[in-house]
mmCIF file of C-alpha atoms in Angstrom:
data_model
loop_
_atom_site.group_PDB
_atom_site.id
_atom_site.type_symbol
_atom_site.label_atom_id
_atom_site.label_comp_id
_atom_site.label_asym_id
_atom_site.label_seq_id
_atom_site.Cartn_x
_atom_site.Cartn_y
_atom_site.Cartn_z
ATOM 1 C CA ALA A 1 -18.393 75.025 -105.211
ATOM 2 C CA VAL A 2 -17.645 78.376 -107.309
ATOM 3 C CA HIS A 3 -20.280 80.541 -107.626
ATOM 4 C CA SER A 4 -20.660 83.131 -110.239
ATOM 5 C CA PRO A 5 -22.058 86.450 -109.365
ATOM 6 C CA GLN A 6 -25.784 86.568 -110.702
ATOM 7 C CA LEU A 7 -26.381 90.210 -112.615
ATOM 8 C CA PRO A 8 -29.904 91.927 -111.004
ATOM 9 C CA SER A 9 -32.114 90.863 -113.458
ATOM 10 C CA LEU A 10 -35.020 94.077 -114.686
ATOM 11 C CA PRO A 11 -38.467 93.474 -115.834
ATOM 12 C CA PRO A 12 -38.819 92.855 -119.504
ATOM 13 C CA VAL A 13 -40.635 96.722 -119.533
ATOM 14 C CA ALA A 14 -37.803 98.542 -117.273
ATOM 15 C CA MET A 15 -35.238 96.673 -119.280
ATOM 16 C CA ALA A 16 -36.570 97.846 -122.627
ATOM 17 C CA ARG A 17 -37.087 101.371 -121.175
ATOM 18 C CA SER A 18 -33.474 101.699 -120.402
ATOM 19 C CA THR A 19 -32.664 100.229 -124.313
ATOM 20 C CA ALA A 20 -34.907 102.814 -125.271
ATOM 21 C CA ARG A 21 -33.187 105.513 -123.643
ATOM 22 C CA CYS A 22 -29.477 103.875 -124.495
ATOM 23 C CA LEU A 23 -30.662 104.327 -128.295
ATOM 24 C CA LEU A 24 -31.932 108.044 -128.072
ATOM 25 C CA VAL A 25 -28.801 108.959 -125.987
ATOM 26 C CA ALA A 26 -26.713 106.937 -128.901
ATOM 27 C CA THR A 27 -29.066 108.863 -131.366
ATOM 28 C CA ALA A 28 -28.190 112.321 -130.304
ATOM 29 C CA ALA A 29 -24.535 111.825 -129.510
ATOM 30 C CA VAL A 30 -24.313 110.657 -133.357
ATOM 31 C CA VAL A 31 -26.645 113.949 -134.612
ATOM 32 C CA ALA A 32 -24.572 116.341 -132.382
ATOM 33 C CA LEU A 33 -20.949 114.792 -133.452
ATOM 34 C CA THR A 34 -22.384 114.542 -137.087
ATOM 35 C CA GLN A 35 -22.547 118.895 -136.432
ATOM 36 C CA VAL A 36 -19.326 119.298 -134.963
ATOM 37 C CA ILE A 37 -17.355 116.922 -137.657
ATOM 38 C CA MET A 38 -19.173 118.196 -141.055
ATOM 39 C CA PRO A 39 -17.687 120.898 -142.977
ATOM 40 C CA THR A 40 -19.388 124.059 -143.537
ATOM 41 C CA THR A 41 -17.856 124.303 -147.338
ATOM 42 C CA PHE A 42 -20.793 124.617 -148.864
ATOM 43 C CA VAL A 43 -22.764 127.266 -146.848
ATOM 44 C CA GLN A 44 -22.979 130.675 -148.205
ATOM 45 C CA PRO A 45 -20.816 133.286 -146.584
ATOM 46 C CA PRO A 46 -23.274 136.301 -145.196
ATOM 47 C CA ALA A 47 -23.964 138.897 -147.350
ATOM 48 C CA ALA A 48 -22.002 141.370 -145.319
ATOM 49 C CA ALA A 49 -18.631 139.189 -145.253
ATOM 50 C CA ALA A 50 -18.873 139.042 -149.049
ATOM 51 C CA ALA A 51 -19.478 142.930 -149.677
ATOM 52 C CA SER A 52 -16.737 143.473 -147.613
ATOM 53 C CA ALA A 53 -14.575 140.999 -149.630
ATOM 54 C CA MET A 54 -15.861 142.628 -152.811
ATOM 55 C CA ALA A 55 -14.636 145.716 -151.426
ATOM 56 C CA ALA A 56 -11.336 144.519 -150.542
ATOM 57 C CA ALA A 57 -10.379 143.340 -153.980
ATOM 58 C CA PRO A 58 -9.638 146.778 -155.936
ATOM 59 C CA SER A 59 -6.908 147.372 -152.125
ATOM 60 C CA VAL A 60 -5.459 144.162 -152.993
ATOM 61 C CA MET A 61 -5.082 144.961 -156.640
ATOM 62 C CA ALA A 62 -2.922 147.696 -155.866
ATOM 63 C CA VAL A 63 -1.104 145.891 -153.402
ATOM 64 C CA ALA A 64 -0.213 143.150 -155.932
ATOM 65 C CA PRO A 65 -0.376 144.194 -159.479
ATOM 66 C CA GLY A 66 1.048 140.739 -160.568
ATOM 67 C CA LEU A 67 -2.014 139.569 -159.890
ATOM 68 C CA ALA A 68 -3.947 141.517 -162.488
ATOM 69 C CA ASP A 69 -1.829 140.446 -165.286
ATOM 70 C CA ALA A 70 -2.688 136.317 -164.125
ATOM 71 C CA GLN A 71 -6.084 137.526 -164.113
ATOM 72 C CA ILE A 72 -5.782 138.762 -167.953
ATOM 73 C CA THR A 73 -3.694 135.626 -168.763
ATOM 74 C CA LEU A 74 -6.281 132.940 -167.227
ATOM 75 C CA ALA A 75 -9.031 135.120 -169.246
ATOM 76 C CA ARG A 76 -7.090 134.437 -172.523
ATOM 77 C CA VAL A 77 -6.205 130.256 -171.438
ATOM 78 C CA PHE A 78 -9.449 129.852 -170.066
ATOM 79 C CA PRO A 79 -12.164 132.061 -172.950
ATOM 80 C CA THR A 80 -15.713 132.232 -171.582
ATOM 81 C CA LEU A 81 -18.184 129.728 -173.365
ATOM 82 C CA GLY A 82 -20.089 130.756 -176.449
ATOM 83 C CA GLY A 83 -18.039 133.997 -176.841
ATOM 84 C CA LYS A 84 -15.859 135.176 -179.498
ATOM 85 C CA TRP A 85 -13.500 132.972 -179.287
ATOM 86 C CA GLU A 86 -15.796 129.974 -179.501
ATOM 87 C CA LYS A 87 -17.232 131.279 -183.064
ATOM 88 C CA GLU A 88 -14.195 132.212 -184.844
ATOM 89 C CA ARG A 89 -12.962 128.026 -184.030
ATOM 90 C CA ASN A 90 -16.436 127.223 -184.877
ATOM 91 C CA LEU A 91 -16.768 125.151 -181.402
ATOM 92 C CA VAL A 92 -20.588 123.902 -180.711
ATOM 93 C CA MET A 93 -21.861 121.864 -177.803
ATOM 94 C CA PRO A 94 -24.698 119.904 -179.020
ATOM 95 C CA VAL A 95 -27.634 119.852 -176.421
ATOM 96 C CA PRO A 96 -30.311 117.346 -176.688
ATOM 97 C CA ASP A 97 -33.720 118.304 -177.590
ATOM 98 C CA GLU A 98 -35.233 116.513 -174.720
ATOM 99 C CA GLU A 99 -33.743 116.673 -171.330
ATOM 100 C CA GLY A 100 -33.367 112.995 -169.694
ATOM 101 C CA PHE A 101 -34.789 111.359 -166.718
ATOM 102 C CA THR A 102 -33.980 111.951 -163.380
ATOM 103 C CA ASP A 103 -32.543 109.772 -160.769
ATOM 104 C CA SER A 104 -36.025 109.780 -159.047
ATOM 105 C CA GLN A 105 -37.922 109.211 -162.031
ATOM 106 C CA VAL A 106 -36.190 106.043 -162.965
ATOM 107 C CA ALA A 107 -36.530 104.829 -159.420
ATOM 108 C CA THR A 108 -40.340 105.634 -159.542
ATOM 109 C CA CYS A 109 -40.353 103.288 -162.842
ATOM 110 C CA LEU A 110 -38.082 100.674 -161.369
ATOM 111 C CA VAL A 111 -40.679 100.507 -158.538
ATOM 112 C CA ILE A 112 -43.668 100.009 -160.543
ATOM 113 C CA ALA A 113 -41.981 97.659 -162.651
ATOM 114 C CA LEU A 114 -41.200 95.448 -159.229
ATOM 115 C CA LEU A 115 -44.942 96.116 -158.344
ATOM 116 C CA CYS A 116 -46.093 94.656 -161.578
ATOM 117 C CA GLY A 117 -43.432 92.019 -161.767
ATOM 118 C CA ILE A 118 -44.476 90.452 -158.480
ATOM 119 C CA ALA A 119 -48.601 90.805 -159.595
ATOM 120 C CA ALA A 120 -47.502 88.770 -162.796
ATOM 121 C CA LEU A 121 -45.669 86.090 -160.622
ATOM 122 C CA ASP A 122 -48.844 86.135 -158.570
ATOM 123 C CA LEU A 123 -50.865 85.616 -161.456
ATOM 124 C CA ALA A 124 -48.689 82.957 -162.927
ATOM 125 C CA LYS A 125 -48.678 80.969 -159.542
ATOM 126 C CA GLY A 126 -52.471 80.908 -159.530
ATOM 127 C CA LEU A 127 -53.263 80.217 -163.001
ATOM 128 C CA TYR A 128 -50.674 77.107 -162.668
ATOM 129 C CA ASN A 129 -52.037 76.089 -159.627
ATOM 130 C CA GLY A 130 -55.657 76.484 -160.773
ATOM 131 C CA ILE A 131 -58.930 76.447 -158.756
ATOM 132 C CA ASN A 132 -58.196 74.316 -155.536
ATOM 133 C CA PRO A 133 -60.686 75.014 -152.882
ATOM 134 C CA ASP A 134 -59.997 74.302 -149.190
ATOM 135 C CA PRO A 135 -61.318 70.885 -148.840
ATOM 136 C CA ASN A 136 -61.499 71.481 -144.768
ATOM 137 C CA ARG A 137 -62.847 74.610 -144.600
ATOM 138 C CA LYS A 138 -66.452 74.470 -142.837
ATOM 139 C CA GLY A 139 -69.396 76.685 -143.837
ATOM 140 C CA LYS A 140 -71.304 77.921 -146.468
ATOM 141 C CA ALA A 141 -70.218 79.144 -149.829
ATOM 142 C CA THR A 142 -66.673 77.138 -149.877
ATOM 143 C CA VAL A 143 -67.139 76.746 -153.731
ATOM 144 C CA THR A 144 -69.148 79.459 -155.819
ATOM 145 C CA PRO A 145 -71.420 78.442 -158.771
ATOM 146 C CA LEU A 146 -68.853 79.361 -161.105
ATOM 147 C CA VAL A 147 -66.147 78.091 -159.468
ATOM 148 C CA LYS A 148 -68.198 74.776 -159.092
ATOM 149 C CA ARG A 149 -69.479 74.991 -162.899
ATOM 150 C CA LEU A 150 -66.071 75.730 -164.004
ATOM 151 C CA MET A 151 -64.388 72.507 -162.174
ATOM 152 C CA GLU A 152 -67.655 70.659 -163.756
ATOM 153 C CA LYS A 153 -66.369 71.088 -166.810
ATOM 154 C CA GLY A 154 -62.720 70.691 -166.071
ATOM 155 C CA PHE A 155 -60.882 73.891 -165.913
ATOM 156 C CA ASN A 156 -59.179 73.108 -162.741
#
C-alpha cells in the first residue's frame, strides 16, 4: 500500500494567526515595493535646488546664445493667453456662468438615487403583496386593531 505523507495540521487559531501574519507581511511588501517603484515625478523640488537652477539660467544663456533666439521664437509662436495677440484677432474663450458638478457631487447624487430606488422597490413590493400577517406567530398583538379593521374592510 502506498501512503501519502501527511502534513502536520495546525489548530484553527494557529492557522488563522499564521494566515494573518502572511497577509500582513504581503501587504508590507507591496507597500514597500510601491514606495520604491513609484516615480517621484510630481514631487516639488526643494527650494534650494530651485534657487540654484534660477541662478544658473543667465550663465547658460551666456554659453548658448542661440537658446535666447529659440525662446523669442517660441514666444512668437505660442503667445500668452489674453494678450495683445488675442485681442487683435478677437479670440474669445467662452467661460460658463456656473461651474459644473464635481465627480464627488455626481457620485453622491448617484448613491442617493440608488438608496431611493431601493426604498421605492421595497415599498412597491409591500404594496403589491398586501397585508399578510404571519399566522404561525404566537403571542399577543399579532395584528394591530388598525390592520384588523383594514382586513375586515377588504384592504389586503
